[in-house]
Short mmCIF file of C-alpha atoms in Angstrom, two decimals:
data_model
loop_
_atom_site.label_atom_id
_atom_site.label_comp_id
_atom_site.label_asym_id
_atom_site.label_seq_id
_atom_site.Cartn_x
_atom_site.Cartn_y
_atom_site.Cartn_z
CA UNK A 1 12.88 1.82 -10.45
CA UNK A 2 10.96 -1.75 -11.39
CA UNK A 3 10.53 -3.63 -7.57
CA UNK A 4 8.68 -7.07 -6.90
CA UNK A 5 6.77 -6.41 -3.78
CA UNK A 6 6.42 -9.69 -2.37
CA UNK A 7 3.72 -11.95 -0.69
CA UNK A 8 4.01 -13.57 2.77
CA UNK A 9 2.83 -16.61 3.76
CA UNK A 10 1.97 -17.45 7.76
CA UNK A 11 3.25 -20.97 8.21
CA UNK A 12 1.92 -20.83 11.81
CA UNK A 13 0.05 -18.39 13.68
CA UNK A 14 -0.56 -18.70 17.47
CA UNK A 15 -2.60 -16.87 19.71
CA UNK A 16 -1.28 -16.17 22.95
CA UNK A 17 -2.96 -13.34 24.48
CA UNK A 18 -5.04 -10.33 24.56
CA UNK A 19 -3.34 -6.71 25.29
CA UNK A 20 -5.43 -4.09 27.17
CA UNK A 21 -5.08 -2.08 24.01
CA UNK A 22 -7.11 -5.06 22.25
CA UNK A 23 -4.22 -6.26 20.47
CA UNK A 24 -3.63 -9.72 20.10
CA UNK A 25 0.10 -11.13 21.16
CA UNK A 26 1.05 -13.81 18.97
CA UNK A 27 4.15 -15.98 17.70
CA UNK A 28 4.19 -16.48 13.81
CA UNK A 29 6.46 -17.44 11.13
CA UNK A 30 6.60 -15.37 8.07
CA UNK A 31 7.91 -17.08 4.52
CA UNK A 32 8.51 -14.34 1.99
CA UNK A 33 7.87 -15.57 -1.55
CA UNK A 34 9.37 -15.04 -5.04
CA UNK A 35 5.84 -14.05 -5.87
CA UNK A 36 4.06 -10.50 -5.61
CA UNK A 37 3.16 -6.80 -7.36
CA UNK A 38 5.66 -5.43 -10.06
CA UNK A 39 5.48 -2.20 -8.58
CA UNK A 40 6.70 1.29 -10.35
CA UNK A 41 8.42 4.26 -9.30
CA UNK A 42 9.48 7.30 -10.62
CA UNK A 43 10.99 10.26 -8.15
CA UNK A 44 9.77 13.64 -9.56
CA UNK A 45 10.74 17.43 -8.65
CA UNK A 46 7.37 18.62 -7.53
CA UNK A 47 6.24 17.41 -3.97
CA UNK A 48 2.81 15.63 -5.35
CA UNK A 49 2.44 11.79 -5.16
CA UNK A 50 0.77 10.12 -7.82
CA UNK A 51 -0.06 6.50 -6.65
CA UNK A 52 -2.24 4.40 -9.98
CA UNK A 53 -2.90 0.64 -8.91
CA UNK A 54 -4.98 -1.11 -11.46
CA UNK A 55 -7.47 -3.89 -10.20
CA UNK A 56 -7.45 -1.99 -6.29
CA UNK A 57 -11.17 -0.54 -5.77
CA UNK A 58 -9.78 1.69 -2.98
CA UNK A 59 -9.59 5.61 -2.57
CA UNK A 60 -6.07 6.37 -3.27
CA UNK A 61 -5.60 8.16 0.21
CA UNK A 62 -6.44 4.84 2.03
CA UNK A 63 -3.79 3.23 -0.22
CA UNK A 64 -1.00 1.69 2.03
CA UNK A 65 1.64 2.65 -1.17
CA UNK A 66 -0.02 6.24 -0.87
CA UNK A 67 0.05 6.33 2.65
CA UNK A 68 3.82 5.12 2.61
CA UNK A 69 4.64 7.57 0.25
CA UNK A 70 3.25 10.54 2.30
CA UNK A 71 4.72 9.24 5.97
CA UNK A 72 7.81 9.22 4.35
CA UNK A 73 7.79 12.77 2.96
CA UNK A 74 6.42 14.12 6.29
CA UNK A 75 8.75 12.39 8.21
CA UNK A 76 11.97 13.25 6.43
CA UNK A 77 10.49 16.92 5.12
CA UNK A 78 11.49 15.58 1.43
CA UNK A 79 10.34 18.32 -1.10
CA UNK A 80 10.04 16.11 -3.97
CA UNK A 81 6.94 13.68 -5.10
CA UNK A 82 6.87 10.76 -7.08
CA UNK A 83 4.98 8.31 -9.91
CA UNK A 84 3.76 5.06 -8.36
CA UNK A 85 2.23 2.59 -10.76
CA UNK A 86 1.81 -0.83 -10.11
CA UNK A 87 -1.08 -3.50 -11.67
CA UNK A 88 -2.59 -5.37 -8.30
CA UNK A 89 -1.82 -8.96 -8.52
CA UNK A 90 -1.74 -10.47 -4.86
CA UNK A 91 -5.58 -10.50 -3.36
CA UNK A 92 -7.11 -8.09 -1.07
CA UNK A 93 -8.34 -9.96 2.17
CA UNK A 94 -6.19 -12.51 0.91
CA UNK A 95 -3.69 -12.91 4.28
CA UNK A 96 -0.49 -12.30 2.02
CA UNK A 97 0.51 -9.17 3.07
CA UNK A 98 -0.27 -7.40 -0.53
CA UNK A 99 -0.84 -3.71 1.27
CA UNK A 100 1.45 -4.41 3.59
CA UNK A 101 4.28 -5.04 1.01
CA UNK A 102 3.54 -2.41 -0.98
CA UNK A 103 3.65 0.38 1.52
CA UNK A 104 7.14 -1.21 3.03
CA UNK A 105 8.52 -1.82 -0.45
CA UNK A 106 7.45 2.16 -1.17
CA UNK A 107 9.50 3.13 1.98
CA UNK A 108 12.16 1.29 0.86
CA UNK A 109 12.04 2.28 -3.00
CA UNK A 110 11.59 6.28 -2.24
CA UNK A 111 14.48 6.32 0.81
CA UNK A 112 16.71 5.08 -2.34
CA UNK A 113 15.35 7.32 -4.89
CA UNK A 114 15.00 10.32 -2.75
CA UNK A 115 18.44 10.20 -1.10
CA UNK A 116 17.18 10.25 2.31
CA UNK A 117 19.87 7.75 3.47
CA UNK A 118 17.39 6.63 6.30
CA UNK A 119 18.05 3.28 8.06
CA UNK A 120 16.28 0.30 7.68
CA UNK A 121 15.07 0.31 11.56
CA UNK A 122 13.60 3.81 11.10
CA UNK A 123 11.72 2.47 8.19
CA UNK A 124 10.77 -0.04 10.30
CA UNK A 125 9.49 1.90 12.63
CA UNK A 126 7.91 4.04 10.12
CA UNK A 127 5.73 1.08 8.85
CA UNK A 128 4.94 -0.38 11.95
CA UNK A 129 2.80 3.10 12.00
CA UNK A 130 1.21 1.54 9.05
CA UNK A 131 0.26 -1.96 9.96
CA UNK A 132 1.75 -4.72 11.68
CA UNK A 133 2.57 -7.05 8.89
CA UNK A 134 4.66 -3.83 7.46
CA UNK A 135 7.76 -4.57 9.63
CA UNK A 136 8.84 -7.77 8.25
CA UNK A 137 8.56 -6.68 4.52
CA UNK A 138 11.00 -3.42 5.12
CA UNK A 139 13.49 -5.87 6.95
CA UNK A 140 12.81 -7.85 3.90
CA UNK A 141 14.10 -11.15 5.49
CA UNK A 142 11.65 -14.59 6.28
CA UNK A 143 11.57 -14.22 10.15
CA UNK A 144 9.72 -15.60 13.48
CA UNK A 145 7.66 -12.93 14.80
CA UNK A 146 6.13 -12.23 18.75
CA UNK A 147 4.64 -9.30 19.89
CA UNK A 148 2.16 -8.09 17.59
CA UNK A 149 4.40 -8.98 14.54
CA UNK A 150 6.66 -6.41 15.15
CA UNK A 151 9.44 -8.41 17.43
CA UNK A 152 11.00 -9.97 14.35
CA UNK A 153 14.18 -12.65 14.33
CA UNK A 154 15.51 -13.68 10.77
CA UNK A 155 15.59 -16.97 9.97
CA UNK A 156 16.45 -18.74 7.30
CA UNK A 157 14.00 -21.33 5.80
CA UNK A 158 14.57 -24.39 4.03
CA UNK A 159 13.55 -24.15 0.06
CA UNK A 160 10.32 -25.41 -0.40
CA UNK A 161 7.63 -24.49 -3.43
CA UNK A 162 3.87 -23.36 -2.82
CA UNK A 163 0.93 -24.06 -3.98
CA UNK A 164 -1.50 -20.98 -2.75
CA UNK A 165 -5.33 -21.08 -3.61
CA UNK A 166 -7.54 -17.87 -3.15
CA UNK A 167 -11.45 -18.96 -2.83
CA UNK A 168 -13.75 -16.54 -4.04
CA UNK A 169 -14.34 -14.45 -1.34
CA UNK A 170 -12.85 -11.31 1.22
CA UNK A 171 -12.05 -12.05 5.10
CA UNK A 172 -12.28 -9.54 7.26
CA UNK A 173 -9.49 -9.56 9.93
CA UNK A 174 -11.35 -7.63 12.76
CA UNK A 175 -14.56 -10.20 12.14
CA UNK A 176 -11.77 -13.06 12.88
CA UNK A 177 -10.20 -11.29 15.57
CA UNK A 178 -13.31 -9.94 17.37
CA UNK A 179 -14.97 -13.75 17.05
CA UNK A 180 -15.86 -15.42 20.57
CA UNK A 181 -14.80 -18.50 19.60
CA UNK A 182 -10.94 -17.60 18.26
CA UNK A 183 -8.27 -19.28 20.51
CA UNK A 184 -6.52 -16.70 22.49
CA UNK A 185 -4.25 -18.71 24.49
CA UNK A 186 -2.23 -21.30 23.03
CA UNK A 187 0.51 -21.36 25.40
CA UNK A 188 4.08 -20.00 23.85
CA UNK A 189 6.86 -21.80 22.13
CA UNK A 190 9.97 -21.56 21.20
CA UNK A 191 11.06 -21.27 17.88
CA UNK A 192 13.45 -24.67 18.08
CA UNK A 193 10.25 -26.21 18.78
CA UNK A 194 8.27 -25.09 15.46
CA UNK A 195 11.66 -25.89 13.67
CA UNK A 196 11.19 -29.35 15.16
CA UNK A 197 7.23 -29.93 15.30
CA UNK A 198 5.54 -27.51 13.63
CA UNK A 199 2.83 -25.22 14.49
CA UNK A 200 -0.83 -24.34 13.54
CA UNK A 201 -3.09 -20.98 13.24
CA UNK A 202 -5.43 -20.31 15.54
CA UNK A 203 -7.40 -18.33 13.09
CA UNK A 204 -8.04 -21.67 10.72
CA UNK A 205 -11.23 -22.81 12.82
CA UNK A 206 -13.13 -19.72 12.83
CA UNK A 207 -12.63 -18.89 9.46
CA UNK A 208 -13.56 -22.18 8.26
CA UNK A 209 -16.57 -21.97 10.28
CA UNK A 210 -17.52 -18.26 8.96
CA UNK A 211 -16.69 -19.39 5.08
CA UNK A 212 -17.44 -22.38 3.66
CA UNK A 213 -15.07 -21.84 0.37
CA UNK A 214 -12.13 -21.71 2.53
CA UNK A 215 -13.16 -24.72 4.48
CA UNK A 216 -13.52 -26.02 0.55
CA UNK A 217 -10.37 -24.50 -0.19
CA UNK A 218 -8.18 -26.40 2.20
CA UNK A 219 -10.40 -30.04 1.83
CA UNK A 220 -9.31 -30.18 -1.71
CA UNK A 221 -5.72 -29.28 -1.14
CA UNK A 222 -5.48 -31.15 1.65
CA UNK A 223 -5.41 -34.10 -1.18
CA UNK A 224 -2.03 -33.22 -2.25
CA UNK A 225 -0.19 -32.20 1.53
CA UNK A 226 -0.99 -30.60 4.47
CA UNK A 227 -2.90 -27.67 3.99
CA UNK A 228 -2.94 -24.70 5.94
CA UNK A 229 -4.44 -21.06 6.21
CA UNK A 230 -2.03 -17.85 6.28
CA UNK A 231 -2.85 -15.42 8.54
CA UNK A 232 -5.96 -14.49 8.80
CA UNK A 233 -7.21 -15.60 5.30
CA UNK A 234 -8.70 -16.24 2.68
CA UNK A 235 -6.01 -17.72 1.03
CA UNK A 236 -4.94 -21.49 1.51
CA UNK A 237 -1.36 -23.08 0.93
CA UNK A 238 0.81 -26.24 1.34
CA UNK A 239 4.09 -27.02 0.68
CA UNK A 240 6.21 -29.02 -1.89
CA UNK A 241 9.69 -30.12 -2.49
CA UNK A 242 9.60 -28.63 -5.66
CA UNK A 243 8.20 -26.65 -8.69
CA UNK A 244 7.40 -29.86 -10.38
CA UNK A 245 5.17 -31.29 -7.95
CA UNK A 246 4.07 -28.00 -7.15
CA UNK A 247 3.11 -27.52 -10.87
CA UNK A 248 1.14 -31.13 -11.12
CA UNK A 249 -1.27 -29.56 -8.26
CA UNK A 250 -2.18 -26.40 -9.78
CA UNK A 251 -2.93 -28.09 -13.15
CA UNK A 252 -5.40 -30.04 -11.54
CA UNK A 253 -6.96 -26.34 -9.62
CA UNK A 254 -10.88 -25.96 -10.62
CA UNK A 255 -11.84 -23.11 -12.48
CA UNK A 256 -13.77 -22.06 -9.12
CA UNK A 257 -10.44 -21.14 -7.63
CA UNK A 258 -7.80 -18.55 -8.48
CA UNK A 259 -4.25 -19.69 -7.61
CA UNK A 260 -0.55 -19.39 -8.12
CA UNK A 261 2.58 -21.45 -7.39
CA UNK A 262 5.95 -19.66 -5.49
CA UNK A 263 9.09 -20.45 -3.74
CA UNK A 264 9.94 -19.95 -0.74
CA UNK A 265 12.37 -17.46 -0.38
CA UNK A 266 14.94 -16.20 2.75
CA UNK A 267 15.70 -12.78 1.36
CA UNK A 268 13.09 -10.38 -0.29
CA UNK A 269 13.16 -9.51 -4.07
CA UNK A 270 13.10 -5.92 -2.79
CA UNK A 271 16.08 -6.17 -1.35
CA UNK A 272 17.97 -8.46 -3.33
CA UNK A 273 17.47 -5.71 -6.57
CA UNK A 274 18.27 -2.93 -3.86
CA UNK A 275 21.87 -4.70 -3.17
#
């Protein structure tokens, strides 16, 4: 089985409290794109899982695919293994979701291939174990999200293009979260309203402030339309009407900067092939 494990972009991101468990509540809104990791599976007869990802610097037990892989054969006591082999496109530290997607788009390839028949709200709740950008990907729909991501409502998105830069360095979500000066209470909304208005991220301050090439990042493509961070960084994005403008931007992108274009899209590759 061939699967496009697909990026996420955070159109907004808003802070609006602190749990006692030092979570952060928040209200976001997730675009999936038609852009990701061409990921590889193979179910075998033994129970071992091999998990290769080329260009990923990362013990393959920390592996979110690898960790996926091994949830999912505790949980449903499956006897038999499987090849994963994918080469690592979206950026590490990047704020698209790249682990994330992989381990949901592993739950969602291996419940096929191993005939476990489980639903798509146990995988959910499966991933959630995982991280809390998981979720979203295994429900595999563009959705506004509360709680800590987890409280998801599908939505569906007009079609836009994107133009997404990834400056030359690695953010560290817990630095972000952990920084004094992050906004932790911009008061709630409703979703009508970011339909209507918009929204921001909370994050974009402090990690424009803690790295100067995403500050960089988002002053040059702020040229071309309104630029924006996604999640918690590094990568930078704005939107177009479509893949033509989008194209004339990321002709122009200096060699200092790594980028891609992508459409928007309501319903994930994963589980477009999966219908």
């Amino acid at each position: 089985m061939k699967l496009l494990s697909p990026a996420k972009l955070n159109l907004m991101l808003h802070i609006i409290g602190r749990r006692s468990d030092g979570y952060h509540e928040l209200q976001t809104l997730f675009q999936l794109l038609d852009y990701g990791d061409t990921m590889h599976f193979e179910a075998t007869d033994s129970s071992e899982l091999n998990v290769d990802c080329a260009g990923l610097q990362l013990p393959v037990q920390q592996n979110l695919a690898y960790r996926a892989a091994y949830l999912l054969q505790q949980h449903s006591q499956c006897q038999r293994g499987a090849s994963i082999k994918w080469l690592k496109q979206l950026p590490s530290g990047g704020g698209l979701g790249g682990g994330s997607s992989n381990a949901a788009t592993t739950l969602l390839a291996l419940n096929r291939l191993w005939d476990l028949h489980l639903s798509i709200d146990a995988l959910a709740t499966l991933g959630q174990q995982l991280g809390a950008d998981v979720p979203v990907f295994v429900r595999g729909h563009s959705a506004w999200a509360e709680g800590i991501g987890e409280k998801l409502l599908p939505v569906d998105l007009p079609e836009r293009w994107y133009v997404v830069l990834k400056p030359a360095c690695h953010v560290a979500t817990a630095q972000v979260f952990a920084n004094e000066q992050l906004t932790r209470n911009t008061p709630p909304i409703k979703i009508a309203t970011v339909f209507a208005q918009g929204g921001h991220n909370d994050c974009e301050t402090v990690v424009r402030q803690l790295y100067p090439a995403v500050d960089k990042a988002l002053i040059w493509l702020n040229k071309f339309s309104q630029a924006k961070l996604t999640g918690t960084g590094a990568c930078v994005f704005a939107d177009f009407a479509n893949e033509q403008q989008a194209n004339t931007v990321i002709r122009q992108l200096p060699d200092k900067w790594q980028g891609f274009i992508a459409k928007g899209v309501n319903i994930s590759p994963v589980h477009a092939a999966l219908a």
